[in-house]
GROMACS .gro file of N, CA, C and O in nm:
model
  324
    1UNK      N    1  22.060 -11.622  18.973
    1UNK     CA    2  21.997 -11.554  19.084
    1UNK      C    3  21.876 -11.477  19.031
    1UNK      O    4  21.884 -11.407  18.930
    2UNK      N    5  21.729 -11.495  19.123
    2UNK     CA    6  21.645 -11.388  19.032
    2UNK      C    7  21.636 -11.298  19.058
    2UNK      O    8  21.683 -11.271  19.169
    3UNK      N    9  21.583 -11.206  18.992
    3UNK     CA   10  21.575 -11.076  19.041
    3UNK      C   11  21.520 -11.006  19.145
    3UNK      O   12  21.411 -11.045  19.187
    4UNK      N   13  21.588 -10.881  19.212
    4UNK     CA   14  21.498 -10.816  19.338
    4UNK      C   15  21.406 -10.800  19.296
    4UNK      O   16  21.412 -10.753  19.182
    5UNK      N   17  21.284 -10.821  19.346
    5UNK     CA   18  21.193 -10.722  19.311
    5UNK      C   19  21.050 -10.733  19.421
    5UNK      O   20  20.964 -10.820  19.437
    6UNK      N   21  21.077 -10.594  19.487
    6UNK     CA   22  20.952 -10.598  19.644
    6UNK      C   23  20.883 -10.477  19.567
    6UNK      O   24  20.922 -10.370  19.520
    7UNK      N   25  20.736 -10.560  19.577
    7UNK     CA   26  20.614 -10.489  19.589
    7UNK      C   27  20.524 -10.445  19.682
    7UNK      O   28  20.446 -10.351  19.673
    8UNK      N   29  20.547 -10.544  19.800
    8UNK     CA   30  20.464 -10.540  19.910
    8UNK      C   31  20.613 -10.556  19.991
    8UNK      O   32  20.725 -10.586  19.950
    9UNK      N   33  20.556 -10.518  20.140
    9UNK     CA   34  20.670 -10.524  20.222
    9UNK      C   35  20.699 -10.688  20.288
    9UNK      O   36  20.805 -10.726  20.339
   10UNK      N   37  20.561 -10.777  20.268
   10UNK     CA   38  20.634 -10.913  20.288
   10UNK      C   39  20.709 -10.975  20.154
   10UNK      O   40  20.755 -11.089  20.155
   11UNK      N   41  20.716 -10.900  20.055
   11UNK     CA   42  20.785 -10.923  19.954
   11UNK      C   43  20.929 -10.982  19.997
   11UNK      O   44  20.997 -10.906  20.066
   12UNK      N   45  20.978 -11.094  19.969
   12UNK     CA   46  21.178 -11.151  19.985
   12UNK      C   47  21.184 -11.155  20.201
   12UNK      O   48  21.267 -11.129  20.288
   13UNK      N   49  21.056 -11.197  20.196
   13UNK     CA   50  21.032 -11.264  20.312
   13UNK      C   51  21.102 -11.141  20.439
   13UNK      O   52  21.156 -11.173  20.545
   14UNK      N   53  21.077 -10.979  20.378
   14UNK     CA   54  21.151 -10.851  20.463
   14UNK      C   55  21.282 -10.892  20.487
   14UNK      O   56  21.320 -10.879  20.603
   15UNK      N   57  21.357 -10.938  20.408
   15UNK     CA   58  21.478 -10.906  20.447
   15UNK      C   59  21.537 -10.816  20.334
   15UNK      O   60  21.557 -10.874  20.227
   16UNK      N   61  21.563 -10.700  20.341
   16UNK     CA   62  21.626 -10.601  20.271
   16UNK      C   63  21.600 -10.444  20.358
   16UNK      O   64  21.506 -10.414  20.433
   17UNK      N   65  21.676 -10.392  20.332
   17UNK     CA   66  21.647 -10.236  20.355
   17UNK      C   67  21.602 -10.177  20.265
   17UNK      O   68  21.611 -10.202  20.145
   18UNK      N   69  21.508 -10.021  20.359
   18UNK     CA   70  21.372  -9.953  20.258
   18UNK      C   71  21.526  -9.794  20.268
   18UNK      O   72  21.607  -9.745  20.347
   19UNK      N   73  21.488  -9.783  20.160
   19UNK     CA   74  21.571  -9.628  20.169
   19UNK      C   75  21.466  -9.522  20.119
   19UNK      O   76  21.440  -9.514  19.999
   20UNK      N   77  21.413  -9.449  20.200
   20UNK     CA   78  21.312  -9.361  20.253
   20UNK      C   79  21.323  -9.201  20.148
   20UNK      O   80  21.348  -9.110  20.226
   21UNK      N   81  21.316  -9.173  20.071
   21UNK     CA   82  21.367  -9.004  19.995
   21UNK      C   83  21.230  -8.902  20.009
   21UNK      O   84  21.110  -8.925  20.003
   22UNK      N   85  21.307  -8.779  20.032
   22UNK     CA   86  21.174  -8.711  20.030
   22UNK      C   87  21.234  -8.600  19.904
   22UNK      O   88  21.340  -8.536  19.897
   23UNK      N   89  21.067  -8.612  19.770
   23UNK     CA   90  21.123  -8.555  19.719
   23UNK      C   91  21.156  -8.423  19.693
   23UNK      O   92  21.234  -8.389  19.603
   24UNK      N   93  21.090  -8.332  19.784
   24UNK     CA   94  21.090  -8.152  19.805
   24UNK      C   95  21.237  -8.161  19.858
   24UNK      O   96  21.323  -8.136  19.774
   25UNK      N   97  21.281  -8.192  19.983
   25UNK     CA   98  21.422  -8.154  20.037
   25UNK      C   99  21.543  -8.270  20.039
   25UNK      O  100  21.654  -8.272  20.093
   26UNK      N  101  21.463  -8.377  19.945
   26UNK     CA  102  21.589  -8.462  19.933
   26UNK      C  103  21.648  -8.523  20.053
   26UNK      O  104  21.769  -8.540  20.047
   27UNK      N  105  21.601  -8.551  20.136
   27UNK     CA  106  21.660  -8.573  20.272
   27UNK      C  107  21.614  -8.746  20.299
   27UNK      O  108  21.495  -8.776  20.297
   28UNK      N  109  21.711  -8.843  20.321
   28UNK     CA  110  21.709  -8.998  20.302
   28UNK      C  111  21.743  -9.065  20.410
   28UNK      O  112  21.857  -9.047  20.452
   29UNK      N  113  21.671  -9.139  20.469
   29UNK     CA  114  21.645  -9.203  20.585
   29UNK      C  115  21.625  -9.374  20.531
   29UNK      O  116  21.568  -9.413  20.430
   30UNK      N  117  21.687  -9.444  20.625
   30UNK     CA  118  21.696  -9.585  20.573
   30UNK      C  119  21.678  -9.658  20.710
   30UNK      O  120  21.718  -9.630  20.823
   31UNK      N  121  21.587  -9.790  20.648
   31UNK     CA  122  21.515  -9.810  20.786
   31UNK      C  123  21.418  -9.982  20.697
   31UNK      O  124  21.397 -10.016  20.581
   32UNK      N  125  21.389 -10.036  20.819
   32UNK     CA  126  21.383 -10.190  20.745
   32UNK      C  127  21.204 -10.223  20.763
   32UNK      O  128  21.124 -10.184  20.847
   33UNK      N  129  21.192 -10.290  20.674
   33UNK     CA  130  21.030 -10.301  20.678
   33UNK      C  131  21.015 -10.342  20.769
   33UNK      O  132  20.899 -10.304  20.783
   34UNK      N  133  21.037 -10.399  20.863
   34UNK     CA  134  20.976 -10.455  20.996
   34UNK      C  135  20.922 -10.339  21.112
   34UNK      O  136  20.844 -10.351  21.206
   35UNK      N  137  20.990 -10.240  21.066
   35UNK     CA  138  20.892 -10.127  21.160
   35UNK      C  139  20.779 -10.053  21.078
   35UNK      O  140  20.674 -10.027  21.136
   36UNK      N  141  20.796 -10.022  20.955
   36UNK     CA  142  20.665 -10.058  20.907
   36UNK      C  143  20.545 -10.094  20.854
   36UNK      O  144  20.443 -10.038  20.814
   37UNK      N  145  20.606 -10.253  20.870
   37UNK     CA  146  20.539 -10.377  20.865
   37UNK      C  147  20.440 -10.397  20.978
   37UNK      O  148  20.335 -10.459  20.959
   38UNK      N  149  20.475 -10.340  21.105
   38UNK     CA  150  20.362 -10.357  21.205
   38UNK      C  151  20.315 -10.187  21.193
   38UNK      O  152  20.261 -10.155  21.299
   39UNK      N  153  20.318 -10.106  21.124
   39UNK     CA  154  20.191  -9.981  21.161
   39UNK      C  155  20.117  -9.994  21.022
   39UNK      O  156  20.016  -9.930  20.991
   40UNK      N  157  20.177 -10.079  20.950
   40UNK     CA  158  20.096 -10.079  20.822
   40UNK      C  159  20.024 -10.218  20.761
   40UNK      O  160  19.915 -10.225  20.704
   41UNK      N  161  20.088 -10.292  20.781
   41UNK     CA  162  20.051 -10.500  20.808
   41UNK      C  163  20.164 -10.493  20.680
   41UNK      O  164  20.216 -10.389  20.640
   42UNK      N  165  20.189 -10.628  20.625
   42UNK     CA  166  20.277 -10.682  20.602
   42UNK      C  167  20.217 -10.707  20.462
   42UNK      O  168  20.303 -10.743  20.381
   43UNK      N  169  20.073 -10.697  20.407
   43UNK     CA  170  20.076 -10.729  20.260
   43UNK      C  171  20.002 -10.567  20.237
   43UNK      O  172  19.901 -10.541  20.172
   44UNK      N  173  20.085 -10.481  20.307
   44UNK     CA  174  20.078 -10.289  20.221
   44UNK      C  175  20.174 -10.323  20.119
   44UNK      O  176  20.275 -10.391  20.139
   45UNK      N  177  20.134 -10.267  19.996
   45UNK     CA  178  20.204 -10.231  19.911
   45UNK      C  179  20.318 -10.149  19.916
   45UNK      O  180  20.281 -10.048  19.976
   46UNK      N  181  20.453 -10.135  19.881
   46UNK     CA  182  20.509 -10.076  19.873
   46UNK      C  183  20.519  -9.896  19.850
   46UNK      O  184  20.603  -9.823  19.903
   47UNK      N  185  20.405  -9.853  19.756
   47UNK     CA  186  20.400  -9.765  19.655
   47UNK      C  187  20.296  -9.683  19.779
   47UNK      O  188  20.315  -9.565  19.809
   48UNK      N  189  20.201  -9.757  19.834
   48UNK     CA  190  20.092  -9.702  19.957
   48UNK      C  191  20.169  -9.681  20.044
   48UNK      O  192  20.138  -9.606  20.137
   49UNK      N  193  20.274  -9.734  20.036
   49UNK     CA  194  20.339  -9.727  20.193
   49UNK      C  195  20.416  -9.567  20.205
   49UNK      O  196  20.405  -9.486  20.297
   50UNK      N  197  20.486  -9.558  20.093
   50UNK     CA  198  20.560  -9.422  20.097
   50UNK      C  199  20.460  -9.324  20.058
   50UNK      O  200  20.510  -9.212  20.060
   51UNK      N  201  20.311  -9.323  20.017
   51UNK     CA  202  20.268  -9.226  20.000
   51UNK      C  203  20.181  -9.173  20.161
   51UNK      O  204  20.128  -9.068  20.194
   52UNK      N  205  20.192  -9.251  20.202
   52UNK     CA  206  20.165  -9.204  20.381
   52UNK      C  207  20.277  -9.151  20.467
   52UNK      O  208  20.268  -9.089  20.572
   53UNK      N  209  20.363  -9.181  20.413
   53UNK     CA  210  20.485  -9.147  20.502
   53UNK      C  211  20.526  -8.946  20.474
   53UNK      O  212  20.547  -8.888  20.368
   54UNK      N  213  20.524  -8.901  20.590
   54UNK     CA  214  20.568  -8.791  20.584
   54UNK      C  215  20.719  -8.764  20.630
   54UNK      O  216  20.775  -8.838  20.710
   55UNK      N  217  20.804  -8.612  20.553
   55UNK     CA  218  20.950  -8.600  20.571
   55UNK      C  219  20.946  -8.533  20.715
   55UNK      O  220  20.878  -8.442  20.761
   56UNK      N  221  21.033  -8.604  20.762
   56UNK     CA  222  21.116  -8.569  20.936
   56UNK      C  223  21.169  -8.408  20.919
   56UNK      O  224  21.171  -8.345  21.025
   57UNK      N  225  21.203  -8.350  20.821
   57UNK     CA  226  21.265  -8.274  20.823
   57UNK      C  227  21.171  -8.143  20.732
   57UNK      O  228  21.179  -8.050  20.812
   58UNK      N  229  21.101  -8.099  20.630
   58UNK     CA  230  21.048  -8.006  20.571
   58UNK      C  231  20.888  -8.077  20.614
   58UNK      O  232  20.812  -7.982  20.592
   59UNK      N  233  20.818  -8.172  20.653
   59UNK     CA  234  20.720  -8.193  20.688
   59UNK      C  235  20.591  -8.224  20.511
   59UNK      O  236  20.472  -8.204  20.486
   60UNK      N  237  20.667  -8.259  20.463
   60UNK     CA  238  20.530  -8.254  20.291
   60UNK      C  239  20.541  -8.433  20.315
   60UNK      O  240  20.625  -8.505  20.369
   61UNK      N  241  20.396  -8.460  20.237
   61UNK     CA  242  20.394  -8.582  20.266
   61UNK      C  243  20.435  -8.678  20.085
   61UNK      O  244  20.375  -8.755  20.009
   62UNK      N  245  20.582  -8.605  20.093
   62UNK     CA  246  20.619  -8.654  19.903
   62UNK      C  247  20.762  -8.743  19.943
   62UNK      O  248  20.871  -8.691  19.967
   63UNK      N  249  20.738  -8.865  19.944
   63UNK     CA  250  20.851  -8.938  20.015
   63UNK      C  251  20.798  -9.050  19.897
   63UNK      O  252  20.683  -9.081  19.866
   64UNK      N  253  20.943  -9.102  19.838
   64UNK     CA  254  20.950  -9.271  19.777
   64UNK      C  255  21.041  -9.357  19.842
   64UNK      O  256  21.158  -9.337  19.873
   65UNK      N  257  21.003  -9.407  19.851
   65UNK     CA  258  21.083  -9.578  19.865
   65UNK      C  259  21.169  -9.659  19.798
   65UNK      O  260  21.133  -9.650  19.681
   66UNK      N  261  21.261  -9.733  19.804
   66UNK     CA  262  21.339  -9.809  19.746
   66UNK      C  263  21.389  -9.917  19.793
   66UNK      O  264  21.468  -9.896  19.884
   67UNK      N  265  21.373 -10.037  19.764
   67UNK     CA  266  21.417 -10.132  19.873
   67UNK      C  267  21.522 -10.189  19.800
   67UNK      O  268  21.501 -10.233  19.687
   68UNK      N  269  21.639 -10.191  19.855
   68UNK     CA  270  21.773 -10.223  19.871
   68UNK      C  271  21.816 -10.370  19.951
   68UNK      O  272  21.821 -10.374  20.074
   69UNK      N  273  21.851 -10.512  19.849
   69UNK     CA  274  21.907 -10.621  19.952
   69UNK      C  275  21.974 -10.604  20.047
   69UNK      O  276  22.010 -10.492  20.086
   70UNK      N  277  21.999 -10.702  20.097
   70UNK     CA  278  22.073 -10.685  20.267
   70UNK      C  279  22.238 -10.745  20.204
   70UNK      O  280  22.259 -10.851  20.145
   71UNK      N  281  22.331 -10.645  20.239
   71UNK     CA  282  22.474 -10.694  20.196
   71UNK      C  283  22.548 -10.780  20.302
   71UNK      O  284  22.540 -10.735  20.416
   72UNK      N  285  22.607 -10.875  20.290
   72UNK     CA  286  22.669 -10.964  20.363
   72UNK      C  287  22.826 -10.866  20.436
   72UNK      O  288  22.895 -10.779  20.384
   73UNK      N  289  22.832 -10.931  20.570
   73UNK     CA  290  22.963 -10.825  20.616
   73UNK      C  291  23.094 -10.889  20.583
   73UNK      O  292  23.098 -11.011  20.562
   74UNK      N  293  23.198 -10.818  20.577
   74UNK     CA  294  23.331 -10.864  20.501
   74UNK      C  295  23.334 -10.938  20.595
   74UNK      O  296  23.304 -10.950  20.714
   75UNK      N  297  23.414 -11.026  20.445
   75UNK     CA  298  23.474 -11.190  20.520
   75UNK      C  299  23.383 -11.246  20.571
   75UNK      O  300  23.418 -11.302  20.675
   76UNK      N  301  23.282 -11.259  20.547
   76UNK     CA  302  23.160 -11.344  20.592
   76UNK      C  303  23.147 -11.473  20.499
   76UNK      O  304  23.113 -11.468  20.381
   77UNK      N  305  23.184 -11.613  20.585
   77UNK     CA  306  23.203 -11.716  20.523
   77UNK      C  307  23.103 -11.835  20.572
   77UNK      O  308  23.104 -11.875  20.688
   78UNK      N  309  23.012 -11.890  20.468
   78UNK     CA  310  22.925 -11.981  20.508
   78UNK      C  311  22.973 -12.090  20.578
   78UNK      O  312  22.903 -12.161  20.649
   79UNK      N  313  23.120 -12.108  20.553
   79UNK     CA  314  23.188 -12.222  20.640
   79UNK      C  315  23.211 -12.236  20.738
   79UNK      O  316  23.270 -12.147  20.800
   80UNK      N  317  23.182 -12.331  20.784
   80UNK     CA  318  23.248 -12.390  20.973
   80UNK      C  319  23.423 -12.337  20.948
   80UNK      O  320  23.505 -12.371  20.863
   81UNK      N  321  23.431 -12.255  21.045
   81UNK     CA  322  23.583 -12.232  21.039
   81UNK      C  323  23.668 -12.321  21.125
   81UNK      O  324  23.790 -12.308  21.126
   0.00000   0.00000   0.00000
């Protein structure tokens, strides 16, 4: 399997979750590039992307990013049952 690795948000064709941190109050919000993939276009960089983003909660604009694969739900079987 190769490795994760998103640089841009069309990076692994957006399927994964962004986990949002802000780093003054620590406060983490998780949320999928497709929302913003359309206020930002789809070949923003990752690294640009969280430095625009401001915290919901203490208001500083010091937020990183992390993008996290998408986990399959239990018992989820590729087979015709």
């Amino acid at each position: 399997m190769p490795p994760f690795l998103v640089e841009k948000l069309s990076d692994e064709f957006g399927q994964y979750t962004l986990i949002l941190t802000c780093a003054v109050c620590g406060y983490e919000r998780v949320t999928t590039p497709k929302m913003l993939g359309r206020l930002c276009g789809w070949d923003a960089r990752l690294d640009d992307v969280a430095s625009r983003l401001r915290c919901s909660k203490c208001g500083k604009k010091k937020c990183t990013a992390k993008a996290v694969p998408l986990r399959k739900p239990r018992r989820y079987s590729s087979l015709p049952s």
